[in-house]
XYZ file of C-alpha atoms in Angstrom:
608
model
C 52.974 -1.345 138.775
C 53.833 -5.011 138.432
C 55.621 -6.102 135.267
C 53.285 -9.075 134.795
C 50.368 -6.637 134.515
C 52.191 -4.495 131.948
C 53.014 -7.573 129.875
C 49.472 -8.922 130.137
C 48.097 -5.573 128.938
C 50.499 -5.598 125.988
C 49.365 -9.086 125.011
C 45.690 -8.187 125.426
C 45.887 -5.021 123.311
C 48.529 -6.354 120.874
C 50.486 -3.151 121.454
C 54.213 -3.904 121.811
C 56.118 -2.657 124.853
C 59.841 -2.526 125.451
C 62.205 -2.208 128.375
C 65.862 -1.441 129.074
C 68.540 -3.057 131.199
C 71.337 -1.115 132.906
C 74.281 -2.184 135.052
C 76.188 -0.354 137.830
C 79.170 1.599 136.391
C 82.518 1.345 138.138
C 83.319 5.069 138.337
C 81.531 8.113 139.751
C 81.615 9.815 136.343
C 80.151 6.676 134.790
C 77.285 6.779 137.278
C 76.562 10.438 136.496
C 76.690 9.758 132.749
C 74.300 6.837 133.147
C 71.824 8.892 135.163
C 71.787 11.493 132.397
C 71.122 8.757 129.819
C 68.374 7.229 131.950
C 66.762 10.647 132.167
C 66.866 11.016 128.365
C 65.781 7.444 127.661
C 62.705 7.930 129.823
C 61.314 9.942 126.911
C 61.497 6.903 124.625
C 58.639 5.467 126.691
C 59.923 2.150 128.163
C 57.426 0.032 130.082
C 60.136 -0.476 132.709
C 63.880 -0.701 133.227
C 65.904 -3.174 135.222
C 69.195 -2.798 137.047
C 71.601 -5.721 137.368
C 72.899 -6.778 140.766
C 76.448 -5.570 141.436
C 78.038 -8.368 143.419
C 80.212 -7.094 146.252
C 79.821 -4.321 148.809
C 80.089 -1.078 146.874
C 78.509 -2.280 143.625
C 75.570 -3.963 145.368
C 74.897 -0.733 147.240
C 75.133 1.116 143.940
C 72.445 -1.164 142.505
C 70.145 -0.113 145.353
C 70.986 3.552 144.770
C 70.348 3.237 141.027
C 66.972 1.603 141.664
C 66.055 4.463 144.004
C 67.152 7.078 141.462
C 65.348 5.438 138.534
C 62.145 4.846 140.472
C 61.945 8.035 142.534
C 63.784 10.733 140.561
C 63.312 9.634 136.953
C 59.842 8.101 137.275
C 60.898 4.814 135.660
C 59.160 1.619 136.735
C 62.176 -0.374 137.872
C 62.963 -4.052 138.369
C 65.917 -4.840 140.646
C 68.027 -7.912 139.970
C 68.863 -9.877 143.121
C 71.219 -12.867 143.182
C 72.182 -15.573 145.665
C 75.920 -15.143 145.005
C 77.791 -14.201 148.204
C 74.484 -13.132 149.769
C 73.638 -14.353 153.237
C 70.067 -13.835 154.398
C 70.844 -10.531 156.149
C 72.188 -9.011 152.911
C 69.124 -10.186 150.996
C 66.888 -8.644 153.658
C 68.721 -5.338 153.397
C 68.514 -5.295 149.600
C 64.779 -6.021 149.645
C 64.250 -3.357 152.297
C 66.073 -0.775 150.166
C 64.004 -1.760 147.105
C 60.796 -1.451 149.118
C 61.768 1.982 150.465
C 62.516 3.133 146.907
C 58.977 2.243 145.812
C 60.246 -0.648 143.675
C 57.670 -3.418 143.196
C 59.544 -5.772 140.848
C 62.444 -8.162 141.527
C 64.309 -10.462 139.131
C 65.432 -13.361 141.368
C 68.573 -15.120 140.126
C 71.040 -17.651 141.440
C 73.817 -15.572 139.876
C 77.213 -16.375 138.394
C 80.046 -17.737 140.553
C 82.538 -15.162 141.859
C 85.487 -14.574 139.504
C 87.884 -16.513 141.733
C 85.633 -19.625 141.867
C 85.226 -22.065 138.994
C 81.966 -23.459 140.326
C 79.060 -21.794 142.033
C 78.706 -22.506 145.750
C 76.130 -21.248 148.211
C 77.430 -19.059 151.010
C 76.776 -20.173 154.583
C 73.416 -18.817 155.663
C 72.483 -18.013 152.095
C 70.300 -19.502 149.375
C 71.246 -22.441 147.151
C 68.910 -21.877 144.221
C 66.876 -19.102 142.654
C 63.695 -20.964 143.566
C 64.677 -20.662 147.258
C 65.129 -16.902 146.833
C 61.740 -16.654 145.101
C 60.040 -18.536 147.948
C 61.716 -16.320 150.548
C 60.711 -13.052 148.837
C 57.155 -14.300 148.442
C 56.932 -15.441 152.080
C 58.414 -12.178 153.408
C 56.699 -9.570 151.232
C 53.608 -11.345 149.943
C 52.336 -9.741 146.746
C 54.262 -6.468 147.085
C 56.985 -7.645 144.718
C 56.305 -9.089 141.282
C 59.036 -11.719 140.913
C 60.733 -12.573 137.632
C 62.932 -15.611 137.018
C 65.521 -16.575 134.390
C 65.067 -18.910 131.412
C 67.796 -20.378 129.144
C 66.802 -21.221 125.544
C 70.478 -21.830 124.673
C 71.574 -23.461 127.934
C 73.785 -21.986 130.661
C 77.404 -22.440 131.699
C 76.855 -25.300 134.152
C 73.858 -26.996 132.554
C 73.170 -27.701 128.884
C 70.396 -30.299 129.193
C 67.239 -28.514 127.974
C 64.865 -30.842 129.826
C 66.608 -30.300 133.180
C 66.633 -26.547 132.577
C 62.920 -26.649 131.785
C 62.267 -28.532 135.039
C 64.239 -25.906 136.976
C 62.262 -23.162 135.280
C 58.982 -24.822 136.213
C 60.126 -25.039 139.836
C 60.915 -21.308 139.912
C 57.533 -20.423 138.464
C 55.744 -22.740 140.863
C 57.622 -21.062 143.734
C 56.103 -17.704 142.811
C 57.789 -16.391 139.672
C 55.285 -14.528 137.507
C 57.343 -13.660 134.421
C 60.330 -15.277 132.729
C 63.382 -13.456 131.402
C 65.590 -15.244 128.902
C 69.253 -14.801 128.175
C 70.305 -12.528 125.325
C 69.784 -14.136 121.924
C 69.935 -13.499 118.183
C 68.644 -16.855 116.920
C 64.917 -16.165 116.630
C 64.022 -19.659 115.373
C 65.610 -21.296 118.405
C 63.929 -18.793 120.719
C 60.455 -19.288 119.229
C 60.859 -23.057 119.457
C 61.764 -22.648 123.134
C 58.713 -20.417 123.698
C 56.443 -23.124 122.263
C 57.928 -25.639 124.709
C 57.514 -23.214 127.608
C 53.888 -22.525 126.730
C 53.282 -26.239 126.491
C 54.289 -26.357 130.162
C 51.852 -23.477 130.950
C 54.565 -20.853 131.573
C 54.636 -17.093 131.078
C 57.378 -15.318 129.101
C 59.567 -12.204 128.560
C 62.969 -11.448 126.967
C 66.530 -10.754 128.325
C 70.166 -11.462 127.387
C 73.324 -13.650 127.978
C 75.930 -15.580 125.894
C 74.228 -16.591 122.689
C 74.425 -18.108 119.208
C 74.761 -15.572 116.379
C 73.145 -16.733 113.090
C 75.423 -16.960 110.045
C 73.539 -14.277 108.106
C 74.433 -11.803 110.871
C 78.139 -12.584 110.383
C 77.726 -12.239 106.623
C 76.055 -8.834 106.946
C 78.502 -7.395 109.495
C 81.818 -8.726 108.178
C 82.141 -6.263 105.231
C 81.612 -3.217 107.477
C 83.268 -4.389 110.696
C 85.846 -1.563 110.627
C 83.275 1.204 110.142
C 81.475 1.940 113.450
C 78.715 4.003 111.837
C 78.038 1.324 109.222
C 78.021 -1.393 111.901
C 75.375 0.541 113.835
C 73.270 0.998 110.689
C 73.491 -2.658 109.622
C 73.046 -3.819 113.214
C 69.954 -1.649 113.566
C 68.348 -3.350 110.569
C 69.275 -6.838 111.791
C 67.908 -6.277 115.296
C 64.768 -4.593 113.959
C 64.146 -7.582 111.687
C 64.579 -9.888 114.673
C 62.157 -7.835 116.780
C 59.543 -7.876 114.022
C 59.708 -11.665 113.833
C 59.272 -11.907 117.595
C 56.256 -9.585 117.537
C 54.792 -11.367 114.520
C 54.889 -14.521 116.629
C 52.579 -12.815 119.135
C 55.203 -11.796 121.712
C 54.583 -8.151 122.531
C 57.464 -7.411 124.935
C 61.050 -6.620 123.939
C 63.899 -6.142 126.415
C 67.051 -4.276 125.347
C 70.420 -4.835 127.015
C 71.606 -1.263 126.530
C 75.238 -1.598 127.707
C 74.373 1.695 129.476
C 74.277 3.447 126.080
C 71.360 5.074 124.298
C 72.045 5.564 120.584
C 71.792 1.995 119.272
C 68.619 1.278 121.254
C 67.020 4.514 120.096
C 67.875 3.686 116.450
C 66.155 0.294 116.668
C 63.050 1.697 118.381
C 62.753 4.435 115.777
C 63.152 1.882 112.978
C 60.342 -0.162 114.551
C 58.167 2.905 115.082
C 57.970 2.158 118.826
C 59.718 5.242 120.200
C 57.278 7.769 121.628
C 56.189 10.364 119.063
C 58.151 13.613 119.394
C 60.403 11.821 121.879
C 57.829 12.333 124.638
C 55.713 9.519 126.100
C 52.074 10.048 126.993
C 52.124 11.970 130.268
C 49.893 11.225 133.226
C 50.599 14.728 134.547
C 52.313 17.809 133.065
C 55.393 17.049 135.154
C 57.274 13.758 135.444
C 55.636 11.656 138.101
C 57.772 9.977 140.750
C 57.197 6.285 141.404
C 58.858 6.415 144.808
C 57.317 5.021 147.981
C 54.064 6.872 148.830
C 54.440 9.148 145.766
C 52.475 7.210 143.142
C 49.287 9.123 143.985
C 51.014 12.532 144.191
C 49.345 14.877 141.699
C 50.038 18.487 142.786
C 53.344 20.397 142.718
C 54.530 24.027 142.656
C 55.621 25.192 139.213
C 58.889 26.651 140.526
C 60.705 23.277 140.261
C 59.451 22.709 136.711
C 63.030 22.376 135.452
C 64.505 20.956 138.677
C 62.599 17.708 139.184
C 65.396 15.872 141.020
C 65.826 18.696 143.487
C 62.106 18.804 144.289
C 62.087 15.046 144.909
C 65.118 15.411 147.185
C 63.727 18.329 149.193
C 60.375 16.627 149.788
C 61.572 13.057 150.315
C 60.911 13.099 154.067
C 57.262 14.121 153.751
C 54.885 11.566 155.239
C 52.183 12.439 152.721
C 52.201 14.007 149.277
C 49.526 16.288 147.823
C 46.736 14.349 146.176
C 43.798 16.289 144.748
C 44.729 19.528 146.489
C 47.777 21.393 147.777
C 47.758 21.361 151.578
C 49.587 23.581 154.056
C 53.218 23.514 152.876
C 54.445 25.065 156.127
C 54.292 21.559 157.540
C 56.121 19.492 156.580
C 58.988 21.789 155.662
C 61.082 21.625 152.530
C 64.451 19.936 153.012
C 67.655 21.860 153.539
C 69.832 23.055 150.676
C 72.925 21.148 151.775
C 71.438 17.755 150.797
C 73.075 15.880 147.941
C 71.757 16.755 144.491
C 70.347 20.193 145.266
C 73.341 22.430 144.580
C 74.876 23.176 141.198
C 76.050 20.056 139.348
C 79.468 19.624 137.803
C 82.924 20.813 138.731
C 84.029 24.433 138.420
C 85.977 23.554 135.291
C 83.024 21.769 133.708
C 80.665 24.667 134.384
C 83.111 27.250 133.069
C 83.512 25.157 129.922
C 79.721 24.973 129.586
C 78.752 28.596 130.314
C 82.014 30.408 129.687
C 83.335 33.430 131.576
C 80.759 36.231 131.385
C 82.183 39.657 132.236
C 79.143 41.859 131.608
C 75.386 41.598 132.014
C 75.167 41.264 128.242
C 77.426 38.212 128.457
C 75.178 36.684 131.111
C 72.064 37.406 129.036
C 73.663 35.761 126.014
C 73.975 32.515 128.002
C 70.217 32.571 128.672
C 69.582 33.273 124.986
C 71.803 30.382 123.898
C 69.788 28.114 126.178
C 66.514 29.275 124.632
C 67.979 28.721 121.165
C 68.892 25.113 122.128
C 72.599 25.896 121.876
C 72.962 24.949 125.566
C 71.316 21.970 127.256
C 71.132 23.445 130.727
C 71.297 26.503 132.963
C 72.003 26.607 136.692
C 68.202 26.668 137.195
C 67.324 24.116 134.500
C 68.522 20.509 134.510
C 67.661 19.792 130.881
C 67.186 21.452 127.507
C 64.301 23.778 126.728
C 61.224 21.880 125.484
C 58.947 22.401 122.500
C 56.333 23.929 124.832
C 58.434 27.098 124.763
C 58.313 27.460 120.982
C 55.184 29.638 120.940
C 56.763 32.228 123.261
C 60.456 31.734 122.473
C 60.720 34.985 120.525
C 59.368 37.044 123.423
C 61.650 35.281 125.918
C 64.731 35.927 123.806
C 63.775 39.594 123.445
C 63.443 39.977 127.238
C 66.896 38.520 127.790
C 68.400 40.825 125.167
C 67.186 43.710 127.344
C 68.667 42.283 130.547
C 65.513 40.604 131.901
C 66.768 37.088 132.682
C 64.068 34.433 132.269
C 64.208 31.365 134.536
C 60.923 29.504 133.952
C 57.898 30.053 131.767
C 54.817 28.469 130.285
C 52.428 29.751 127.608
C 48.688 29.929 128.148
C 46.648 26.978 126.867
C 42.915 27.183 126.317
C 41.313 23.774 126.041
C 43.772 21.685 124.036
C 42.947 17.979 123.733
C 44.687 15.852 126.344
C 46.472 13.929 123.576
C 47.999 17.117 122.143
C 51.622 16.271 121.190
C 53.063 19.260 123.089
C 50.623 20.397 125.769
C 48.663 17.180 126.304
C 48.613 15.115 129.494
C 46.208 12.958 131.454
C 43.530 10.459 130.340
C 42.221 10.419 126.791
C 39.225 12.479 125.638
C 40.038 15.276 128.081
C 40.960 18.955 127.738
C 43.884 20.780 129.343
C 44.347 24.428 130.289
C 47.096 26.595 131.694
C 47.734 30.207 132.576
C 50.671 32.129 131.183
C 53.494 32.054 133.745
C 56.820 33.850 133.762
C 59.635 33.749 136.318
C 62.675 35.944 135.884
C 65.476 37.835 137.571
C 64.839 41.589 137.585
C 67.340 44.362 138.329
C 66.321 46.291 141.484
C 65.954 49.575 139.627
C 63.201 48.050 137.461
C 61.125 46.312 140.116
C 59.019 49.302 141.203
C 58.038 50.138 137.631
C 57.182 46.514 136.910
C 54.967 46.255 139.989
C 53.259 49.504 139.063
C 52.388 48.076 135.670
C 51.159 44.797 137.179
C 48.871 46.699 139.553
C 47.192 48.341 136.587
C 46.044 44.922 135.290
C 43.626 43.078 137.606
C 44.331 39.802 135.800
C 47.967 39.742 136.953
C 49.332 38.380 140.239
C 52.990 38.356 141.218
C 55.596 37.575 143.852
C 58.947 39.359 144.020
C 61.718 38.556 146.495
C 65.436 39.217 146.797
C 68.104 37.086 148.404
C 67.663 38.884 151.727
C 64.002 37.829 151.822
C 62.328 41.173 150.978
C 59.018 39.760 149.658
C 56.485 41.817 147.683
C 53.204 40.483 146.301
C 49.681 41.413 145.327
C 48.378 37.874 145.854
C 45.105 38.028 147.813
C 46.177 35.140 150.060
C 48.999 32.714 150.811
C 46.910 29.900 149.326
C 47.548 28.116 146.034
C 46.758 29.539 142.615
C 46.311 26.751 140.045
C 48.222 27.511 136.843
C 47.577 24.185 135.112
C 44.411 22.076 135.164
C 42.591 19.413 133.191
C 39.017 18.291 132.627
C 38.510 14.583 131.930
C 35.505 12.274 131.540
C 34.306 10.819 134.823
C 36.817 12.732 136.960
C 36.920 15.852 139.059
C 38.969 18.742 137.681
C 42.669 18.004 138.187
C 44.933 20.921 139.182
C 48.484 19.536 139.138
C 50.555 22.746 139.063
C 50.222 25.681 141.454
C 51.844 28.902 142.669
C 51.818 29.727 146.392
C 53.806 31.664 148.973
C 55.620 29.196 151.212
C 56.912 26.990 148.433
C 58.035 30.080 146.487
C 60.129 31.169 149.460
C 61.644 27.678 149.630
C 62.406 27.909 145.912
C 63.841 31.404 146.390
C 66.533 30.030 148.689
C 67.430 27.375 146.152
C 67.391 29.727 143.165
C 69.779 32.214 144.779
C 71.935 29.351 146.057
C 72.298 28.012 142.504
C 73.294 31.429 141.205
C 75.819 31.834 143.992
C 77.249 28.386 143.227
C 77.654 29.498 139.625
C 79.445 32.678 140.706
C 81.760 30.647 142.921
C 82.902 28.548 139.972
C 85.047 31.570 139.096
C 88.005 33.084 140.954
C 87.018 35.596 143.623
C 88.861 38.422 141.826
C 87.444 37.632 138.386
C 84.906 39.822 136.552
C 82.748 36.687 136.089
C 82.440 36.176 139.847
C 81.561 39.822 140.336
C 78.912 40.122 137.629
C 77.067 36.938 138.659
C 77.414 37.672 142.375
C 76.095 41.184 141.808
C 72.936 39.747 140.263
C 72.460 37.310 143.123
C 73.122 39.895 145.841
C 70.908 42.663 144.480
C 68.347 41.471 141.953
C 64.808 40.209 142.590
C 63.351 36.861 141.666
C 59.897 37.621 140.275
C 57.089 35.320 139.194
C 54.013 36.557 137.364
C 50.753 34.746 136.557
C 48.354 36.046 133.920
C 45.095 34.672 135.322
C 43.194 35.108 132.059
C 44.149 31.881 130.304
C 42.599 33.188 127.065
C 45.469 35.679 126.754
C 48.420 34.232 124.884
C 50.997 37.021 124.948
C 49.534 39.617 127.325
C 52.061 38.861 130.050
C 54.895 40.140 127.852
C 53.311 43.572 127.342
C 54.240 44.354 130.948
C 57.838 44.739 129.789
C 57.301 47.036 126.805
C 60.179 49.535 126.666
C 61.788 48.127 129.813
C 65.551 47.593 129.662
C 68.549 47.464 131.976
C 71.082 50.215 131.278
C 74.806 49.552 130.924
C 74.586 45.925 129.828
C 78.035 46.246 128.256
C 79.575 47.812 131.353
C 82.306 45.678 132.912
C 81.668 44.259 136.364
C 82.768 46.466 139.251
C 84.247 45.430 142.564
C 82.009 47.917 144.405
C 79.563 46.436 146.886
C 75.853 47.275 146.757
C 73.437 47.255 149.656
C 69.791 46.355 149.205
C 67.646 49.440 149.807
C 70.096 52.187 148.804
C 70.678 51.167 145.184
C 69.892 54.340 143.186
C 70.631 53.227 139.649
C 68.175 54.130 136.911
C 66.780 52.295 133.934
C 65.433 53.223 130.569
C 61.660 52.938 130.696
C 59.678 53.973 127.643
C 62.449 56.331 126.657
C 62.752 58.111 130.022
C 64.687 57.561 133.253
C 62.729 56.817 136.397
C 64.221 56.356 139.866
C 63.291 53.498 142.125
C 60.087 54.371 144.018
C 59.744 52.283 147.180
C 56.201 53.517 147.696
C 55.045 51.358 144.802
C 55.862 48.149 146.685
C 53.264 46.268 148.652
C 54.755 44.681 151.736
C 53.662 41.324 153.170
C 54.617 39.644 156.401
C 56.759 36.550 155.971
């Protein structure tokens, strides 16, 4: 969506919007840290983010990569800065092509600062002299695809202090095709508002951004006594910036742009002080999962539930699809899911980082305790979950913890929902005045000696459907077909029923490969002779990945009754070096107080 349309809507409704600016970090760890912050700051509800142009080969390419990540993986409407500095036409063309391929529809066109080794700015041969030339070129090449922003200078710029000349230059950029104006960073609200009046007198549009600026004396007076106390500086600074923002909004300007310095805390504090941060830290959702804004994906509205906690991986594995499901889930055999060796699909972090995070489990009980810590919000991630458990889990958290205590390792889940309003703070999604529904869903790793008993119990309840598969691909199911089973849907005024989350065979098998790969990556963080490697590898080599749907969405906790009395024996036993072979594992489990051997006749085979 174009920024000018977002700003116009904010002015029309008098509802303030805000946006964030990020810059390309200089280290790989800095990039990873920034991506994690961008992911978290999405939940504050920004109207858009922008990414500054990193002059030079590697940093300019990083800008393009950051725009792609923000737009496609994190679902953030993104504006890419583009400068004339050291940019011949071919480089500009490449940058615009990369932005287009990422689904980006907003560009901030700038002349840019001179390179560090030059005192004055000079155009490169074959490049552009002024920002207005860049604006004209983008407009002529891409038409209305890109919304083009330009820079304004209420406090002057390094090589021009005459306000009338700067206003003439601004008018030229707008006349060339600029549709919104971004100012330098400022703290002097009176000077800014005076500049806005002059701009509006020239029939301009307006927005806010940052650069070298005048700091009012009362800011110095407030900060000087606490300058050596970082926490106090943040608290005083929060109040000063919030006061500034209120004055801007009181003047009728409904858009605020925060130069974040790639950090989150200070920005979050100001937004919370202003009451602008999304309630419960979660913005209004169009769909129950985070929507990608990548090229061709804006209309995508159906996904398998298996990647519920692995959004980036799903985006990566489906990035080469020519079309994305809209309204219904098509035949997922074609196109195929991407291979597992692509960047971003395997386990994140170094071996040392993951061992520090999840420790060195030596028994099944140790492994289960890691899952329990995740459910109790003591851990922010698992190998199968990129982020912390959400409030949606609260209603079933007790049952999930109890399953893990008995050696039933839960991967993904959702509670049933029976007609909650679409604006519900936890379960809500979609347009207003609608109602949302979902079936209880549970995905977990099950020891092989328990699978037959579990399937037997499922078969006794006609409302239950399941899939069970091990790493070798031994698939068992009672699903009546390979087609999709909707597990989330919504009913909204003037629309057909929307079914955005499904379970189906082919995508589950694609997820199976990834799930076991992640577990194996976790095992391989540890030395080959270590008990940790053996206990995790034993689970991956022998256990089944099982998903269960309770198709009666009126039932809140019925899915958990399947596991009454079911427990894995020997959870405290140390890992053994012995190898197990699928099919001849004869261990037993405690089921309702008795021991029952594995009964292969209970399984229902399907062709895969």
